[in-house]
Short mmCIF file of C-alpha atoms in Angstrom, two decimals:
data_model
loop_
_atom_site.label_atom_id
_atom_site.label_comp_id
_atom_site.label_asym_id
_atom_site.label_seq_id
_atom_site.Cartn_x
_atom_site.Cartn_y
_atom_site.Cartn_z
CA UNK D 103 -32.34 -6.30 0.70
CA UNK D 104 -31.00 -3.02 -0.35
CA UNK D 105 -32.87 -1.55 -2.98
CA UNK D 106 -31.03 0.96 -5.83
CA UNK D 107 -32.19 3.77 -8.15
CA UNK D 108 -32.88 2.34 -11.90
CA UNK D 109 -30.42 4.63 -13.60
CA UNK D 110 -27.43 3.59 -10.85
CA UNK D 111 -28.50 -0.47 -11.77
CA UNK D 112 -28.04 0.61 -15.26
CA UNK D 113 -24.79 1.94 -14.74
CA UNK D 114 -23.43 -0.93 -12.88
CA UNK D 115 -24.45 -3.48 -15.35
CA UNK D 116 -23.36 -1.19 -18.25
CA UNK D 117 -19.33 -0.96 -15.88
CA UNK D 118 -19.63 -4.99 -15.89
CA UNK D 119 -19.92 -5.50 -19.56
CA UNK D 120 -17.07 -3.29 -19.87
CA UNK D 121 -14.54 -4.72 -17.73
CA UNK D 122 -14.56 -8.03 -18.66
CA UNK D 123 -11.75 -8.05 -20.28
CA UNK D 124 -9.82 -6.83 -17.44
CA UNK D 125 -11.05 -9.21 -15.20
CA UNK D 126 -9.68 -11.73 -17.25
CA UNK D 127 -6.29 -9.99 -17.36
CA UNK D 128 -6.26 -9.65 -13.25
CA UNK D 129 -7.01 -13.56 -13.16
CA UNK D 130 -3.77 -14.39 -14.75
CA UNK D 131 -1.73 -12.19 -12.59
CA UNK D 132 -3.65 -13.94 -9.34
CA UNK D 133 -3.10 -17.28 -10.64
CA UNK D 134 0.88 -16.47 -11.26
CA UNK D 135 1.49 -14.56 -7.78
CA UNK D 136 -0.71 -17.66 -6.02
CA UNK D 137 1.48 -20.02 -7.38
CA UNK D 138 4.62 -18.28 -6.34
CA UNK D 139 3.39 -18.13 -3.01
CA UNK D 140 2.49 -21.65 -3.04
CA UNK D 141 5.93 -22.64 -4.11
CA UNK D 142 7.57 -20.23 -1.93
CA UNK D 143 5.47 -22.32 1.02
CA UNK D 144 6.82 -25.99 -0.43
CA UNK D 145 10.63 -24.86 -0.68
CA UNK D 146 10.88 -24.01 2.96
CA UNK D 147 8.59 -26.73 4.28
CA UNK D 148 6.24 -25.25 5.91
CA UNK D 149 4.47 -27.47 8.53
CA UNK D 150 1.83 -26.84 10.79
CA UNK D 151 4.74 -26.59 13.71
CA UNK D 152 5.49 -23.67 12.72
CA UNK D 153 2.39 -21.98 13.46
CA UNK D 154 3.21 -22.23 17.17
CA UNK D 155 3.30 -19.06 18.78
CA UNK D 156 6.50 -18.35 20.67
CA UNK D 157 7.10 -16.14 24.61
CA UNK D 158 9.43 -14.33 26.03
CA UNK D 159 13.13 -13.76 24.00
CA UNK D 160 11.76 -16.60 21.73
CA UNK D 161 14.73 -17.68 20.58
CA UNK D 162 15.40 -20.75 17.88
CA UNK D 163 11.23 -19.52 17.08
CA UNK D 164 11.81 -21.67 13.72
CA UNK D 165 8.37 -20.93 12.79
CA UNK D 166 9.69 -16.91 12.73
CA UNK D 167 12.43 -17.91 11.27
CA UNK D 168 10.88 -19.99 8.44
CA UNK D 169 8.58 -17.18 7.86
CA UNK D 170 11.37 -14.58 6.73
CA UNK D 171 12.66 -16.95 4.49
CA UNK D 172 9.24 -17.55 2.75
CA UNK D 173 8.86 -13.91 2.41
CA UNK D 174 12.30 -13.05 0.46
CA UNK D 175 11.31 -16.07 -1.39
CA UNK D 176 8.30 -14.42 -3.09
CA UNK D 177 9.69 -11.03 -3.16
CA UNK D 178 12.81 -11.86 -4.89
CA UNK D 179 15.06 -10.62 -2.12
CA UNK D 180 18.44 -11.88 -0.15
CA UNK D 181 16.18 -11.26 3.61
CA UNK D 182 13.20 -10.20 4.86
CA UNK D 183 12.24 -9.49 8.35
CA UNK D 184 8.03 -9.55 8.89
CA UNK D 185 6.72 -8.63 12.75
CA UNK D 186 3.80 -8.17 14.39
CA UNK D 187 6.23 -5.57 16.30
CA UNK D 188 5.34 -3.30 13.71
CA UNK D 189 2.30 -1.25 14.48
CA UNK D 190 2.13 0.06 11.04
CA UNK D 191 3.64 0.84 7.61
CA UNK D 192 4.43 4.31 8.67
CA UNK D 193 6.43 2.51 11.58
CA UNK D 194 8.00 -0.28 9.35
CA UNK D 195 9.09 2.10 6.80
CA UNK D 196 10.38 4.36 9.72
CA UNK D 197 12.64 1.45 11.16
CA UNK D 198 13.86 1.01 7.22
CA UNK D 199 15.55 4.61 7.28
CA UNK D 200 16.64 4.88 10.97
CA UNK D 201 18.51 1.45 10.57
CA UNK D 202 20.23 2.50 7.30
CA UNK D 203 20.55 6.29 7.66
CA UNK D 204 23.67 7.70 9.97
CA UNK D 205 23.67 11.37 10.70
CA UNK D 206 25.36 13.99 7.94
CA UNK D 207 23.90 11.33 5.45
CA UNK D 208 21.11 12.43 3.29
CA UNK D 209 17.32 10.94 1.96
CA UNK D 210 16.54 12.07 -1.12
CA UNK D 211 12.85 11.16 -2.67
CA UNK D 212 12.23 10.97 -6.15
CA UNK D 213 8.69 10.83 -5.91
CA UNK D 214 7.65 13.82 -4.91
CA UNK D 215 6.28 14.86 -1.30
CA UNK D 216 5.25 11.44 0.62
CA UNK D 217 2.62 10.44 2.13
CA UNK D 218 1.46 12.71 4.92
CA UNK D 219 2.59 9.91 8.20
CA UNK D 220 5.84 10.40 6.82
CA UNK D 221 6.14 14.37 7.20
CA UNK D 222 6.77 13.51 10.91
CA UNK D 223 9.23 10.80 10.81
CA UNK D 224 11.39 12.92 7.88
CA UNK D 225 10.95 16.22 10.71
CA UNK D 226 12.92 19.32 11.07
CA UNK D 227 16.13 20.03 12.29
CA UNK D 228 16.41 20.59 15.84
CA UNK D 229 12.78 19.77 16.06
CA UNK D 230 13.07 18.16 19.40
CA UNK D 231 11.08 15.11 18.53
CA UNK D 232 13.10 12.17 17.41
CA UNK D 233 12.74 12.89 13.23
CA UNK D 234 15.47 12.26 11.03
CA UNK D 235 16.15 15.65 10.15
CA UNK D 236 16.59 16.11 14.33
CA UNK D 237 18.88 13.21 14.26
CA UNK D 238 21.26 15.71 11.32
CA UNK D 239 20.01 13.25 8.59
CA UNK D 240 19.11 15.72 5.70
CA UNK D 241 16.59 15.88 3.44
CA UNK D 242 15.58 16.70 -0.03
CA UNK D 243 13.10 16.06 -2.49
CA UNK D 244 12.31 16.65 -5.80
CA UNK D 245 8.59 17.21 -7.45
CA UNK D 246 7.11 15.32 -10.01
CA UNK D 247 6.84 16.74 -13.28
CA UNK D 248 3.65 17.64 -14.43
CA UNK D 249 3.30 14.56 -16.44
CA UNK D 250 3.84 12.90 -13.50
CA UNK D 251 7.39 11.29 -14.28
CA UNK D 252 10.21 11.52 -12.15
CA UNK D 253 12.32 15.23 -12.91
CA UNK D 254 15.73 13.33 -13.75
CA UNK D 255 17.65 16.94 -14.51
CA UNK D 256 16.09 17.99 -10.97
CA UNK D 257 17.42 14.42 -9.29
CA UNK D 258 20.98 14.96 -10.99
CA UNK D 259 21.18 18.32 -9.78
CA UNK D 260 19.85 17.24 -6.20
CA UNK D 261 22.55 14.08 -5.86
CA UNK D 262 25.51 14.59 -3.65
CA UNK D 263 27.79 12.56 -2.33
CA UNK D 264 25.38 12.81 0.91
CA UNK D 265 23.09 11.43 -0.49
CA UNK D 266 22.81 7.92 0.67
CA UNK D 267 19.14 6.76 0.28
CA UNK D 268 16.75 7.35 -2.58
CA UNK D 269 13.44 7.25 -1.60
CA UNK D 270 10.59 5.89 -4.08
CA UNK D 271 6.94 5.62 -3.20
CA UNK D 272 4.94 3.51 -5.32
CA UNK D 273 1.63 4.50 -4.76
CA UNK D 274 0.01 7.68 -5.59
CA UNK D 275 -0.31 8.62 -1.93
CA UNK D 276 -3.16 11.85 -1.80
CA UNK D 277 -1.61 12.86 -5.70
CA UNK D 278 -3.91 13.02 -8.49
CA UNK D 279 -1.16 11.03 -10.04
CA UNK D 280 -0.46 7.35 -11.53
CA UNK D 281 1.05 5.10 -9.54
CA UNK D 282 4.47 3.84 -10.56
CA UNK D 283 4.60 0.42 -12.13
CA UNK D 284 7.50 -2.14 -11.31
CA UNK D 285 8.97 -1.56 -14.78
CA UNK D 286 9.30 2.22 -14.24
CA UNK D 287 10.68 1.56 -10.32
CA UNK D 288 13.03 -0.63 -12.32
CA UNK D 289 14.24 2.40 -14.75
CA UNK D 290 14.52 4.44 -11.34
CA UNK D 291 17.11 2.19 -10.08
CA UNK D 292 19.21 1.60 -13.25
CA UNK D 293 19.13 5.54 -13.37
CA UNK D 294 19.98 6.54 -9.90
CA UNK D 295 22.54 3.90 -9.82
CA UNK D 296 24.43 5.36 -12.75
CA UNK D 297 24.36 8.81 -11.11
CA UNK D 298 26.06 6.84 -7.77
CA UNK D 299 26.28 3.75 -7.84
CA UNK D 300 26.52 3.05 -4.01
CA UNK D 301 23.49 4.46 -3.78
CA UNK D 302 20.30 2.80 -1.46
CA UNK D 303 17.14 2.61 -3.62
CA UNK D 304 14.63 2.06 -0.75
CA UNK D 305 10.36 1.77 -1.84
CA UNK D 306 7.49 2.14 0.23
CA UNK D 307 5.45 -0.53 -1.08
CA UNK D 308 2.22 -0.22 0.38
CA UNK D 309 -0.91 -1.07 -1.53
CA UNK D 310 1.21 -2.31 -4.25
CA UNK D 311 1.78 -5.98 -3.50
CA UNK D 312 0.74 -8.36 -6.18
CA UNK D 313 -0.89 -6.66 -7.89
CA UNK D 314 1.98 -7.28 -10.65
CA UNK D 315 3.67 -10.28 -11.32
CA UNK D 316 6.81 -8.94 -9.80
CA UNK D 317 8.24 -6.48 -6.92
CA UNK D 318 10.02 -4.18 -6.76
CA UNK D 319 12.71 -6.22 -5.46
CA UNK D 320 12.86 -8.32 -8.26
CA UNK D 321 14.14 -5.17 -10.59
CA UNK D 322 16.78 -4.18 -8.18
CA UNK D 323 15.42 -2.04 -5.08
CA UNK D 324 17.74 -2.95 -2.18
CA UNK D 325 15.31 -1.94 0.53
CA UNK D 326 10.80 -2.46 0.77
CA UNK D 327 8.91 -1.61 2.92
CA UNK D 328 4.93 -2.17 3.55
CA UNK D 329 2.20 -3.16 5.96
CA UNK D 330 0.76 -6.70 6.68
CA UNK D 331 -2.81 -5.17 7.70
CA UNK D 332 -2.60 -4.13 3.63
CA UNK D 333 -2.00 -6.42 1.23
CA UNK D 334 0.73 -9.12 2.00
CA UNK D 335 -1.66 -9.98 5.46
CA UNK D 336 -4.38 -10.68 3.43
CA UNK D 337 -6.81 -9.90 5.39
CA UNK D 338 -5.82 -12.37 8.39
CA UNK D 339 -2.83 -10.73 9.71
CA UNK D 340 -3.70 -8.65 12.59
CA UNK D 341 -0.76 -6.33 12.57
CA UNK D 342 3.04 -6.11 11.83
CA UNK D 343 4.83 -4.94 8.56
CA UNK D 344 7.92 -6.84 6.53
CA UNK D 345 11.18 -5.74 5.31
CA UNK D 346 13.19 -7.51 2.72
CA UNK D 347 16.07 -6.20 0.40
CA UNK D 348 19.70 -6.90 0.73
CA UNK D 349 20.51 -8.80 3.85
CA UNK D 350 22.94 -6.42 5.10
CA UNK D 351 20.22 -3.57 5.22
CA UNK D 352 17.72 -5.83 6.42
CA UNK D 353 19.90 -6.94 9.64
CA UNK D 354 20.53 -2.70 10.51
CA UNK D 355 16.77 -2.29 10.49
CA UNK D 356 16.37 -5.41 12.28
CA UNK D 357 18.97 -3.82 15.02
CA UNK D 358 16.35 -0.93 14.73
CA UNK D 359 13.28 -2.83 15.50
CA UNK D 360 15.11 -4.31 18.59
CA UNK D 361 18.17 -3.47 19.58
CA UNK D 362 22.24 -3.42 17.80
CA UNK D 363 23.45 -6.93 18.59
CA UNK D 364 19.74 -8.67 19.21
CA UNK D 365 18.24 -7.91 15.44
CA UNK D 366 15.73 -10.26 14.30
CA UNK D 367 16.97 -13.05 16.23
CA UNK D 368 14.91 -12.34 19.12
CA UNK D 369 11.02 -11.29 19.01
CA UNK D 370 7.96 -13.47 20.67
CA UNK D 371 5.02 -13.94 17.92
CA UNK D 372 2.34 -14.83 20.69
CA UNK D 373 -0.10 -16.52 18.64
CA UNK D 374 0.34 -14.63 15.11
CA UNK D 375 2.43 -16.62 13.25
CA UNK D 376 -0.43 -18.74 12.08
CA UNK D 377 -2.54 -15.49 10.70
CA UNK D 378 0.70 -13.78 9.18
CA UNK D 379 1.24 -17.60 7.05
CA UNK D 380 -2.43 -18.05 6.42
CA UNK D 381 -2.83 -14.11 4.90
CA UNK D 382 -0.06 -14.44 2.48
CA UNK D 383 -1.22 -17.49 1.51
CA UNK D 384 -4.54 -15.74 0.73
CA UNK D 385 -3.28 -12.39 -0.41
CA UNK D 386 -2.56 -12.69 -4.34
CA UNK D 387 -6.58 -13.77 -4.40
CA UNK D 388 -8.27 -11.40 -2.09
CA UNK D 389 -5.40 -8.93 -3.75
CA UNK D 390 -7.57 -10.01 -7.06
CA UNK D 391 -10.89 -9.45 -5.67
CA UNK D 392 -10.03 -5.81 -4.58
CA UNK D 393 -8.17 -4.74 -7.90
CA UNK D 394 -11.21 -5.61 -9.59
CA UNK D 395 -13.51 -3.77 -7.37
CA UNK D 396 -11.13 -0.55 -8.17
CA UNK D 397 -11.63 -1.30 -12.20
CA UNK D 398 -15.37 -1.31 -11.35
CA UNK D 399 -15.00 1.66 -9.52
CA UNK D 400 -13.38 3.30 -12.12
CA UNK D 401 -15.84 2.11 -14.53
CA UNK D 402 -18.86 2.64 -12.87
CA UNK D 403 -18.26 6.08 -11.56
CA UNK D 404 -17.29 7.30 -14.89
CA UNK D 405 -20.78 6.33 -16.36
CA UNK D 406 -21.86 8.38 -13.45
CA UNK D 407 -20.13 11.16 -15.03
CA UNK D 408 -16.99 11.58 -12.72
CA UNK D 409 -13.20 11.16 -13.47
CA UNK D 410 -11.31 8.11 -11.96
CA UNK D 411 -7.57 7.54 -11.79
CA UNK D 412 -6.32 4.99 -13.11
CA UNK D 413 -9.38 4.70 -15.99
CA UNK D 414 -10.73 0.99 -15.97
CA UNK D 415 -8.42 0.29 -19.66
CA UNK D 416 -5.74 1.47 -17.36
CA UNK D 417 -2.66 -0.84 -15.82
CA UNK D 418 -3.07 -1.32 -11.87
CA UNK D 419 -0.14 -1.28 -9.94
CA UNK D 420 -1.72 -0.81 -6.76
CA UNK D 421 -5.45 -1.39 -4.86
CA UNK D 422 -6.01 2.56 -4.75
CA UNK D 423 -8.52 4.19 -7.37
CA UNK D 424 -8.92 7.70 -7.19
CA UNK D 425 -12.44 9.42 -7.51
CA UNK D 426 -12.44 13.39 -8.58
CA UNK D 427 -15.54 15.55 -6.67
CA UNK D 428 -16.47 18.65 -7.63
CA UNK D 429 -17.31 19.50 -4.06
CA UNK D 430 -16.97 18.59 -0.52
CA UNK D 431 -20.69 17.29 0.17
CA UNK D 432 -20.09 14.53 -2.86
CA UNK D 433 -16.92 13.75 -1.62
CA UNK D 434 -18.23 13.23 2.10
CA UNK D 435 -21.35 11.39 0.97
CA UNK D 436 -19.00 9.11 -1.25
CA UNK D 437 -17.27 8.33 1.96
CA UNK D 438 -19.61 8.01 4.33
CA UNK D 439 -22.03 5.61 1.53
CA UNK D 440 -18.69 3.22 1.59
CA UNK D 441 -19.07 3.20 5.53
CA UNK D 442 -22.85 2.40 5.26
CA UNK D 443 -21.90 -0.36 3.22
CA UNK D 444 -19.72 -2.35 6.17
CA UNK D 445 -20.46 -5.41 8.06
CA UNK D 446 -18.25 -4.04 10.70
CA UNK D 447 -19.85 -0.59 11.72
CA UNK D 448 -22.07 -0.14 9.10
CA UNK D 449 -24.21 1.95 11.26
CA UNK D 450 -21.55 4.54 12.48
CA UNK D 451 -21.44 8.00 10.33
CA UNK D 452 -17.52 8.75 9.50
CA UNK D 453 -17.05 12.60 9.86
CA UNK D 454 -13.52 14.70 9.11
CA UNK D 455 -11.62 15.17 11.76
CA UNK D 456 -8.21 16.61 12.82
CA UNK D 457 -6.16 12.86 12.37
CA UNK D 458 -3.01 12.39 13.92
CA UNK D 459 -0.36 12.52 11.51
CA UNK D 460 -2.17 14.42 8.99
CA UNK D 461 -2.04 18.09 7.91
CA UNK D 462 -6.07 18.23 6.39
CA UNK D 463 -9.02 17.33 8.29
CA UNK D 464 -9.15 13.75 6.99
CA UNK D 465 -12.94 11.96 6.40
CA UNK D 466 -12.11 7.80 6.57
CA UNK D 467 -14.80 4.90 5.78
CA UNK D 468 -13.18 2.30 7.88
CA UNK D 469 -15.93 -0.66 8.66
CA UNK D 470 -13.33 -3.48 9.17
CA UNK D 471 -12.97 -6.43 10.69
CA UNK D 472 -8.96 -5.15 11.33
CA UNK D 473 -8.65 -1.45 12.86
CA UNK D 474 -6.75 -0.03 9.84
CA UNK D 475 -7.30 -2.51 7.48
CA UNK D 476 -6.84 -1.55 3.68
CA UNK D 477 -7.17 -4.22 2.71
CA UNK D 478 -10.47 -4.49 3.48
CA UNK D 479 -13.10 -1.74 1.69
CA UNK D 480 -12.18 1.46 3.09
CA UNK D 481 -11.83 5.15 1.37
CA UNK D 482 -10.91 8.38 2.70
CA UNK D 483 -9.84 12.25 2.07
CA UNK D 484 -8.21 14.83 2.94
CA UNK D 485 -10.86 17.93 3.07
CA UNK D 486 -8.70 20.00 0.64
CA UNK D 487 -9.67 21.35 -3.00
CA UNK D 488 -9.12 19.22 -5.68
CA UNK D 489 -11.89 16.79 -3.52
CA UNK D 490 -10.46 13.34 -4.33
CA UNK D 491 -11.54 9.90 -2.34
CA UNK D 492 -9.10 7.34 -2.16
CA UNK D 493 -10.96 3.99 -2.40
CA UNK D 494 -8.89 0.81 -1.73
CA UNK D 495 -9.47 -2.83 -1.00
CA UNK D 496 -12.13 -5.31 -0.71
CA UNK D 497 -12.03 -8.88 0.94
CA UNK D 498 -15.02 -9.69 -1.86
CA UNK D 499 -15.64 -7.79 -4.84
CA UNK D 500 -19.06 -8.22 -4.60
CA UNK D 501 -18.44 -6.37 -1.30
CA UNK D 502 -17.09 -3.50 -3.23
CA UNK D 503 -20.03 -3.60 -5.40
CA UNK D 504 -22.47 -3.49 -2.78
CA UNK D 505 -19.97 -0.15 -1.56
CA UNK D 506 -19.85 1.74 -4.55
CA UNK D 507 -23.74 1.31 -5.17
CA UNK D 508 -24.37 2.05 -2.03
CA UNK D 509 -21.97 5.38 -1.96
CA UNK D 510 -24.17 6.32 -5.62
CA UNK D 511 -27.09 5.31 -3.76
CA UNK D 512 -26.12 8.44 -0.62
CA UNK D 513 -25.17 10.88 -3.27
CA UNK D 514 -28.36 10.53 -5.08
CA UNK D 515 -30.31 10.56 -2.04
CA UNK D 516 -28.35 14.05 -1.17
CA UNK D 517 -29.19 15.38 -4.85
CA UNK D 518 -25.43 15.33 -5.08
CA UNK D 519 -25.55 13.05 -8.55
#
């Protein structure tokens, strides 16, 4: 049994009286977004039939079939379209723009730079690689003002009548910023809209799935985007990502995923239909467990003496709770006392390294029972000044308690505390 310095205990029980509260407020939002899903489950009919895994074109693969419809049932949405085909968000939300973006037409994001994966699909012209800047899509972006709201005189100065897709992405990526709420995504759209009103409001929704009581789809996004080995697989869903929005947008990224002509209507699910089902069933729970392990976190490390964004009073629109180092060693330790804390490869030492797709060395605790898995207990960091872990997930929240004690417990241990 792991054993933990006095003063750490004492924090941890003084975080727990604290959050209580909160607790109590994340319980309603599970039981609403469980019950949606439930629902979502009984208007469609699902059956165990449709757990059957399909082969080759698997055509008429009603259980596929069924399985889009459940999803732009609980997101709100005319159509979704959720893989296994998909080998990660980067990918899905990559499929999203190619299937709606023509060249000479233009991406604009609101939101600031996005989140480093992206840097390669967006490109540069002439770049020789496939991007959408090489395929004479443009691209433009406006920063976040220091407040960290969206620059509206910047965005109105930026719009063009090229401009055919606004890009919003709702978590805070590796920005010492808040993450935007549904509300505020909702006052994005109503304001881009009235700037051009044919515009595309597409969201990468990663991390951000129930952990409201609506989407973003619900407030009038026309195109999401996210992962199913992050929240909406909950925890069960091996791979794949989902798209839902309007139906026409949905069918041109479907053409994207396959082929113009073929769409969604073809795609063999070889034994993951069940797992895909089964982890949204489960997600607005285990979704639960990890938001309260970030309010913890927050909590916890701020009796420690360190600053967390969001705070623990603060609203959670997503599973990812930022922790501010003063230096690389605590951040590293933080990171590697997460890893220590795994069933899966608890006894592997995570190190920073030059990450595919990245422009920092990158340092990831990763012990999961899915490769990737964030929704699972994971962290991880760029190695850049300011030195800020991102910690998201949790299948158990007593798992993330046993991972942030244990990350206090390797600081201390280091004389890093």
């Amino acid at each position: 049994m792991a054993v933990f310095a006095e003063e750490i205990v004492h924090w941890l029980e003084a975080a727990e009286r604290q959050v209580e509260e909160r607790f109590r407020d994340i319980d309603r939002i599970v039981d609403q977004n469980q019950w949606k899903v439930i629902e979502a489950f009984q208007r469609h009919q699902v059956s165990d039939y449709h757990f059957a895994g399909s082969t080759g074109y698997a055509y008429n693969d009603r259980g596929r079939e069924v399985l889009d419809l459940v999803y732009a049932d609980v997101f709100g949405a005319q159509a979704a379209l959720v893989r296994p085909h998909f080998a990660s968000g980067t990918h899905t939300i990559a499929t999203a723009l190619f299937g709606v973006l023509r060249p000479g037409d233009e991406l604009l994001y609101i939101t600031g730079r996005p989140y480093d994966t992206l840097h390669k699909v967006i490109g540069e012209p002439g770049d020789g690689s496939g991007s959408l800047q090489d395929f004479g899509i443009a691209y433009g972006e406006t920063a976040l003002l220091p407040s960290g709201g969206v620059d509206w005189d910047a965005v109105q100065a930026k719009m063009t009548e090229r401009t055919k897709v606004i890009g919003i992405q709702r978590s805070r990526g590796y920005d010492w910023r808040d993450s935007f709420t549904v509300a505020q995504i909702g006052d994005m759209v109503e304001r881009v809209k009235a700037i051009k009103s044919d515009v595309i409001v597409f969201v990468d929704n990663c991390y951000g799935e129930f952990t409201e009581k609506q989407e973003p789809t619900q407030v009038g996004v026309d195109l999401l985007a996210g992962s199913l080995i992050k929240n909406p697989g909950g925890g069960l869903a091996e791979t794949g990502g989902y798209i839902c929005g309007r139906s026409e947008l949905v069918q041109l990224a479907a053409y994207r995923l396959t082929a113009p002509g073929i769409g969604g209507e073809v795609g063999a699910m070889l034994g993951a239909t069940r797992g895909i089902y089964q982890g949204l069933f489960l997600a607005p729970t285990i979704v639960g467990q990890a938001v309260k392990g970030s309010i913890l976190a927050a909590a916890l490390f701020e009796q420690a003496g360190f600053e967390s964004r969001p705070g623990w009073k603060d609203p959670r629109t997503d599973l990812i709770q930022a922790i501010s180092f003063s230096q690389p060693e605590q951040l590293i330790a933080f990171v590697q006392g997460i890893q220590r804390a795994a069933a899966v490869d608890g006894h592997v030492v995570p190190e920073p390294w030059d990450m595919p797709g990245y422009e920092h060395p990158v340092i990831m605790a990763a012990g999961t029972f899915i490769q990737g898995g964030s929704l699972e207990l994971s962290a991880d960091a760029p190695i850049r000044a300011p030195y800020i872990a991102y910690m998201q997930g949790g299948l158990t929240y007593s798992h993330v308690k046993f991972g942030l004690l244990t990350a206090l417990q390797t600081m201390k241990d280091r004389n890093l505390l």
